[in-house]
């Protein structure tokens, strides 16, 4: 198991079992944990999404702290799901996505849902969809889902940004 995924797993298990927040130690940080980046932590159970929370841009001093923050949120704060229970921990599958900085995309032709995630922006609303998701095959589908997540009505003009991820399982 990659150290980033191990950190997400250990964080969730400690929090769900004991209510304690894991504090990463500087001496334990592998190079991928030392920089700053947006991070998403995704949980699946028996192949089905069980929680996914992340940050578009970094909010913490390093990726390790970003993982801790978002792992707890994915397990306990995703509004689509109830909080993870201790009896579910053994069945969870984890992935951690570390995002590159978003860059503007002029239009749909600059998007590729297998390679790039997308951020849509209209007024104060922003929605994000990660890349390479099962069932999302076109840029149009990807943008539509991101707009729906942000509560942006279909047909509303949006500003597009794209980003890449390094996915750890």
PDB file of N, CA and C in Angstrom, residues 37-93:
ATOM      1  N   UNK A  37      -0.653  20.790  -2.250  1.00  0.00           N
ATOM      2  CA  UNK A  37      -1.519  20.519  -3.398  1.00  0.00           C
ATOM      3  C   UNK A  37      -2.924  20.253  -2.896  1.00  0.00           C
ATOM      4  N   UNK A  38      -3.892  20.421  -3.783  1.00  0.00           N
ATOM      5  CA  UNK A  38      -5.243  19.948  -3.500  1.00  0.00           C
ATOM      6  C   UNK A  38      -5.218  18.434  -3.484  1.00  0.00           C
ATOM      7  N   UNK A  39      -6.053  17.838  -2.640  1.00  0.00           N
ATOM      8  CA  UNK A  39      -6.074  16.386  -2.470  1.00  0.00           C
ATOM      9  C   UNK A  39      -7.520  15.922  -2.327  1.00  0.00           C
ATOM     10  N   UNK A  40      -7.854  14.822  -2.975  1.00  0.00           N
ATOM     11  CA  UNK A  40      -9.138  14.157  -2.776  1.00  0.00           C
ATOM     12  C   UNK A  40      -8.895  12.778  -2.194  1.00  0.00           C
ATOM     13  N   UNK A  41      -9.701  12.411  -1.217  1.00  0.00           N
ATOM     14  CA  UNK A  41      -9.671  11.067  -0.657  1.00  0.00           C
ATOM     15  C   UNK A  41     -11.006  10.421  -1.001  1.00  0.00           C
ATOM     16  N   UNK A  42     -10.941   9.260  -1.650  1.00  0.00           N
ATOM     17  CA  UNK A  42     -12.139   8.525  -2.053  1.00  0.00           C
ATOM     18  C   UNK A  42     -12.186   7.187  -1.335  1.00  0.00           C
ATOM     19  N   UNK A  43     -13.393   6.828  -0.908  1.00  0.00           N
ATOM     20  CA  UNK A  43     -13.620   5.552  -0.234  1.00  0.00           C
ATOM     21  C   UNK A  43     -14.633   4.761  -1.039  1.00  0.00           C
ATOM     22  N   UNK A  44     -14.358   3.489  -1.218  1.00  0.00           N
ATOM     23  CA  UNK A  44     -15.319   2.588  -1.852  1.00  0.00           C
ATOM     24  C   UNK A  44     -15.524   1.396  -0.936  1.00  0.00           C
ATOM     25  N   UNK A  45     -16.710   0.826  -1.035  1.00  0.00           N
ATOM     26  CA  UNK A  45     -17.012  -0.392  -0.306  1.00  0.00           C
ATOM     27  C   UNK A  45     -17.716  -1.323  -1.275  1.00  0.00           C
ATOM     28  N   UNK A  46     -17.125  -2.493  -1.483  1.00  0.00           N
ATOM     29  CA  UNK A  46     -17.630  -3.473  -2.455  1.00  0.00           C
ATOM     30  C   UNK A  46     -17.813  -2.841  -3.835  1.00  0.00           C
ATOM     31  N   UNK A  47     -16.860  -2.000  -4.217  1.00  0.00           N
ATOM     32  CA  UNK A  47     -16.876  -1.377  -5.538  1.00  0.00           C
ATOM     33  C   UNK A  47     -17.758  -0.151  -5.676  1.00  0.00           C
ATOM     34  N   UNK A  48     -18.511   0.199  -4.647  1.00  0.00           N
ATOM     35  CA  UNK A  48     -19.419   1.347  -4.703  1.00  0.00           C
ATOM     36  C   UNK A  48     -18.839   2.503  -3.895  1.00  0.00           C
ATOM     37  N   UNK A  49     -19.036   3.724  -4.399  1.00  0.00           N
ATOM     38  CA  UNK A  49     -18.561   4.905  -3.693  1.00  0.00           C
ATOM     39  C   UNK A  49     -19.157   4.942  -2.291  1.00  0.00           C
ATOM     40  N   UNK A  50     -18.314   5.243  -1.298  1.00  0.00           N
ATOM     41  CA  UNK A  50     -18.748   5.323   0.101  1.00  0.00           C
ATOM     42  C   UNK A  50     -18.443   6.692   0.703  1.00  0.00           C
ATOM     43  N   UNK A  51     -17.648   7.483  -0.007  1.00  0.00           N
ATOM     44  CA  UNK A  51     -17.321   8.833   0.442  1.00  0.00           C
ATOM     45  C   UNK A  51     -16.217   9.398  -0.425  1.00  0.00           C
ATOM     46  N   UNK A  52     -16.287  10.696  -0.703  1.00  0.00           N
ATOM     47  CA  UNK A  52     -15.237  11.355  -1.485  1.00  0.00           C
ATOM     48  C   UNK A  52     -15.283  12.835  -1.157  1.00  0.00           C
ATOM     49  N   UNK A  53     -14.224  13.320  -0.569  1.00  0.00           N
ATOM     50  CA  UNK A  53     -14.113  14.732  -0.217  1.00  0.00           C
ATOM     51  C   UNK A  53     -12.696  15.171  -0.548  1.00  0.00           C
ATOM     52  N   UNK A  54     -12.581  16.413  -0.996  1.00  0.00           N
ATOM     53  CA  UNK A  54     -11.260  16.934  -1.283  1.00  0.00           C
ATOM     54  C   UNK A  54     -11.238  18.436  -1.363  1.00  0.00           C
ATOM     55  N   UNK A  55     -10.064  18.918  -1.670  1.00  0.00           N
ATOM     56  CA  UNK A  55      -9.830  20.355  -1.783  1.00  0.00           C
ATOM     57  C   UNK A  55      -9.310  20.665  -3.179  1.00  0.00           C
ATOM     58  N   UNK A  56      -9.875  21.708  -3.794  1.00  0.00           N
ATOM     59  CA  UNK A  56      -9.463  22.144  -5.125  1.00  0.00           C
ATOM     60  C   UNK A  56      -8.018  22.630  -5.086  1.00  0.00           C
ATOM     61  N   UNK A  57      -7.725  23.382  -4.038  1.00  0.00           N
ATOM     62  CA  UNK A  57      -6.402  23.985  -3.854  1.00  0.00           C
ATOM     63  C   UNK A  57      -5.956  23.669  -2.434  1.00  0.00           C
ATOM     64  N   UNK A  58      -4.653  23.749  -2.167  1.00  0.00           N
ATOM     65  CA  UNK A  58      -4.182  23.381  -0.827  1.00  0.00           C
ATOM     66  C   UNK A  58      -4.715  24.319   0.257  1.00  0.00           C
ATOM     67  N   UNK A  59      -5.091  23.722   1.379  1.00  0.00           N
ATOM     68  CA  UNK A  59      -5.549  24.468   2.559  1.00  0.00           C
ATOM     69  C   UNK A  59      -4.637  24.218   3.754  1.00  0.00           C
ATOM     70  N   UNK A  60      -3.805  23.218   3.654  1.00  0.00           N
ATOM     71  CA  UNK A  60      -2.941  22.795   4.760  1.00  0.00           C
ATOM     72  C   UNK A  60      -1.474  23.041   4.393  1.00  0.00           C
ATOM     73  N   UNK A  61      -0.567  22.959   5.383  1.00  0.00           N
ATOM     74  CA  UNK A  61       0.850  23.239   5.100  1.00  0.00           C
ATOM     75  C   UNK A  61       1.530  22.220   4.196  1.00  0.00           C
ATOM     76  N   UNK A  62       0.954  20.994   4.092  1.00  0.00           N
ATOM     77  CA  UNK A  62       1.561  19.987   3.217  1.00  0.00           C
ATOM     78  C   UNK A  62       0.511  18.944   2.830  1.00  0.00           C
ATOM     79  N   UNK A  63       0.874  18.098   1.886  1.00  0.00           N
ATOM     80  CA  UNK A  63      -0.041  17.067   1.382  1.00  0.00           C
ATOM     81  C   UNK A  63      -0.446  16.100   2.497  1.00  0.00           C
ATOM     82  N   UNK A  64       0.450  15.779   3.404  1.00  0.00           N
ATOM     83  CA  UNK A  64       0.107  14.860   4.498  1.00  0.00           C
ATOM     84  C   UNK A  64      -1.058  15.412   5.316  1.00  0.00           C
ATOM     85  N   UNK A  65      -0.992  16.664   5.703  1.00  0.00           N
ATOM     86  CA  UNK A  65      -2.075  17.263   6.481  1.00  0.00           C
ATOM     87  C   UNK A  65      -3.353  17.402   5.653  1.00  0.00           C
ATOM     88  N   UNK A  66      -3.198  17.619   4.366  1.00  0.00           N
ATOM     89  CA  UNK A  66      -4.349  17.691   3.456  1.00  0.00           C
ATOM     90  C   UNK A  66      -5.054  16.326   3.416  1.00  0.00           C
ATOM     91  N   UNK A  67      -4.271  15.252   3.388  1.00  0.00           N
ATOM     92  CA  UNK A  67      -4.835  13.897   3.389  1.00  0.00           C
ATOM     93  C   UNK A  67      -5.596  13.651   4.685  1.00  0.00           C
ATOM     94  N   UNK A  68      -5.016  14.004   5.813  1.00  0.00           N
ATOM     95  CA  UNK A  68      -5.676  13.789   7.110  1.00  0.00           C
ATOM     96  C   UNK A  68      -7.016  14.524   7.131  1.00  0.00           C
ATOM     97  N   UNK A  69      -7.007  15.790   6.762  1.00  0.00           N
ATOM     98  CA  UNK A  69      -8.227  16.606   6.762  1.00  0.00           C
ATOM     99  C   UNK A  69      -9.313  15.976   5.881  1.00  0.00           C
ATOM    100  N   UNK A  70      -8.929  15.615   4.655  1.00  0.00           N
ATOM    101  CA  UNK A  70      -9.914  15.131   3.692  1.00  0.00           C
ATOM    102  C   UNK A  70     -10.310  13.679   3.927  1.00  0.00           C
ATOM    103  N   UNK A  71      -9.442  12.893   4.520  1.00  0.00           N
ATOM    104  CA  UNK A  71      -9.800  11.512   4.853  1.00  0.00           C
ATOM    105  C   UNK A  71     -10.908  11.504   5.906  1.00  0.00           C
ATOM    106  N   UNK A  72     -10.763  12.310   6.941  1.00  0.00           N
ATOM    107  CA  UNK A  72     -11.795  12.384   7.974  1.00  0.00           C
ATOM    108  C   UNK A  72     -13.102  12.892   7.372  1.00  0.00           C
ATOM    109  N   UNK A  73     -13.010  13.908   6.525  1.00  0.00           N
ATOM    110  CA  UNK A  73     -14.220  14.444   5.883  1.00  0.00           C
ATOM    111  C   UNK A  73     -14.883  13.415   4.979  1.00  0.00           C
ATOM    112  N   UNK A  74     -14.084  12.659   4.224  1.00  0.00           N
ATOM    113  CA  UNK A  74     -14.653  11.636   3.329  1.00  0.00           C
ATOM    114  C   UNK A  74     -15.378  10.557   4.131  1.00  0.00           C
ATOM    115  N   UNK A  75     -14.843  10.218   5.297  1.00  0.00           N
ATOM    116  CA  UNK A  75     -15.430   9.156   6.116  1.00  0.00           C
ATOM    117  C   UNK A  75     -16.622   9.629   6.940  1.00  0.00           C
ATOM    118  N   UNK A  76     -16.650  10.916   7.278  1.00  0.00           N
ATOM    119  CA  UNK A  76     -17.677  11.373   8.221  1.00  0.00           C
ATOM    120  C   UNK A  76     -18.502  12.557   7.737  1.00  0.00           C
ATOM    121  N   UNK A  77     -18.061  13.230   6.663  1.00  0.00           N
ATOM    122  CA  UNK A  77     -18.725  14.477   6.296  1.00  0.00           C
ATOM    123  C   UNK A  77     -19.258  14.563   4.885  1.00  0.00           C
ATOM    124  N   UNK A  78     -19.211  13.481   4.114  1.00  0.00           N
ATOM    125  CA  UNK A  78     -19.773  13.521   2.764  1.00  0.00           C
ATOM    126  C   UNK A  78     -21.291  13.490   2.918  1.00  0.00           C
ATOM    127  N   UNK A  79     -21.986  14.553   2.481  1.00  0.00           N
ATOM    128  CA  UNK A  79     -23.433  14.626   2.715  1.00  0.00           C
ATOM    129  C   UNK A  79     -24.244  13.550   1.987  1.00  0.00           C
ATOM    130  N   UNK A  80     -23.628  12.858   1.062  1.00  0.00           N
ATOM    131  CA  UNK A  80     -24.339  11.796   0.332  1.00  0.00           C
ATOM    132  C   UNK A  80     -24.424  10.502   1.127  1.00  0.00           C
ATOM    133  N   UNK A  81     -23.659  10.394   2.214  1.00  0.00           N
ATOM    134  CA  UNK A  81     -23.543   9.135   2.944  1.00  0.00           C
ATOM    135  C   UNK A  81     -23.584   9.374   4.445  1.00  0.00           C
ATOM    136  N   UNK A  82     -23.946   8.333   5.185  1.00  0.00           N
ATOM    137  CA  UNK A  82     -23.799   8.374   6.638  1.00  0.00           C
ATOM    138  C   UNK A  82     -22.319   8.201   6.975  1.00  0.00           C
ATOM    139  N   UNK A  83     -21.954   8.574   8.187  1.00  0.00           N
ATOM    140  CA  UNK A  83     -20.563   8.422   8.622  1.00  0.00           C
ATOM    141  C   UNK A  83     -20.175   6.941   8.622  1.00  0.00           C
ATOM    142  N   UNK A  84     -18.921   6.689   8.277  1.00  0.00           N
ATOM    143  CA  UNK A  84     -18.398   5.317   8.296  1.00  0.00           C
ATOM    144  C   UNK A  84     -18.440   4.796   9.730  1.00  0.00           C
ATOM    145  N   UNK A  85     -18.891   3.565   9.867  1.00  0.00           N
ATOM    146  CA  UNK A  85     -18.979   2.902  11.172  1.00  0.00           C
ATOM    147  C   UNK A  85     -17.766   1.974  11.358  1.00  0.00           C
ATOM    148  N   UNK A  86     -17.398   1.703  12.592  1.00  0.00           N
ATOM    149  CA  UNK A  86     -16.256   0.813  12.833  1.00  0.00           C
ATOM    150  C   UNK A  86     -16.397  -0.544  12.137  1.00  0.00           C
ATOM    151  N   UNK A  87     -17.613  -1.091  12.053  1.00  0.00           N
ATOM    152  CA  UNK A  87     -17.778  -2.407  11.440  1.00  0.00           C
ATOM    153  C   UNK A  87     -17.599  -2.379   9.917  1.00  0.00           C
ATOM    154  N   UNK A  88     -17.508  -1.196   9.318  1.00  0.00           N
ATOM    155  CA  UNK A  88     -17.294  -1.083   7.872  1.00  0.00           C
ATOM    156  C   UNK A  88     -15.808  -0.961   7.502  1.00  0.00           C
ATOM    157  N   UNK A  89     -14.962  -0.667   8.467  1.00  0.00           N
ATOM    158  CA  UNK A  89     -13.557  -0.346   8.173  1.00  0.00           C
ATOM    159  C   UNK A  89     -12.850  -1.444   7.383  1.00  0.00           C
ATOM    160  N   UNK A  90     -13.091  -2.693   7.703  1.00  0.00           N
ATOM    161  CA  UNK A  90     -12.396  -3.793   7.031  1.00  0.00           C
ATOM    162  C   UNK A  90     -12.765  -3.897   5.553  1.00  0.00           C
ATOM    163  N   UNK A  91     -13.914  -3.350   5.169  1.00  0.00           N
ATOM    164  CA  UNK A  91     -14.381  -3.462   3.783  1.00  0.00           C
ATOM    165  C   UNK A  91     -14.048  -2.252   2.922  1.00  0.00           C
ATOM    166  N   UNK A  92     -13.426  -1.229   3.487  1.00  0.00           N
ATOM    167  CA  UNK A  92     -13.158  -0.010   2.718  1.00  0.00           C
ATOM    168  C   UNK A  92     -11.960  -0.168   1.797  1.00  0.00           C
ATOM    169  N   UNK A  93     -12.080   0.436   0.629  1.00  0.00           N
ATOM    170  CA  UNK A  93     -10.972   0.576  -0.318  1.00  0.00           C
ATOM    171  C   UNK A  93     -10.691   2.065  -0.421  1.00  0.00           C
TER     172      UNK A  93
END
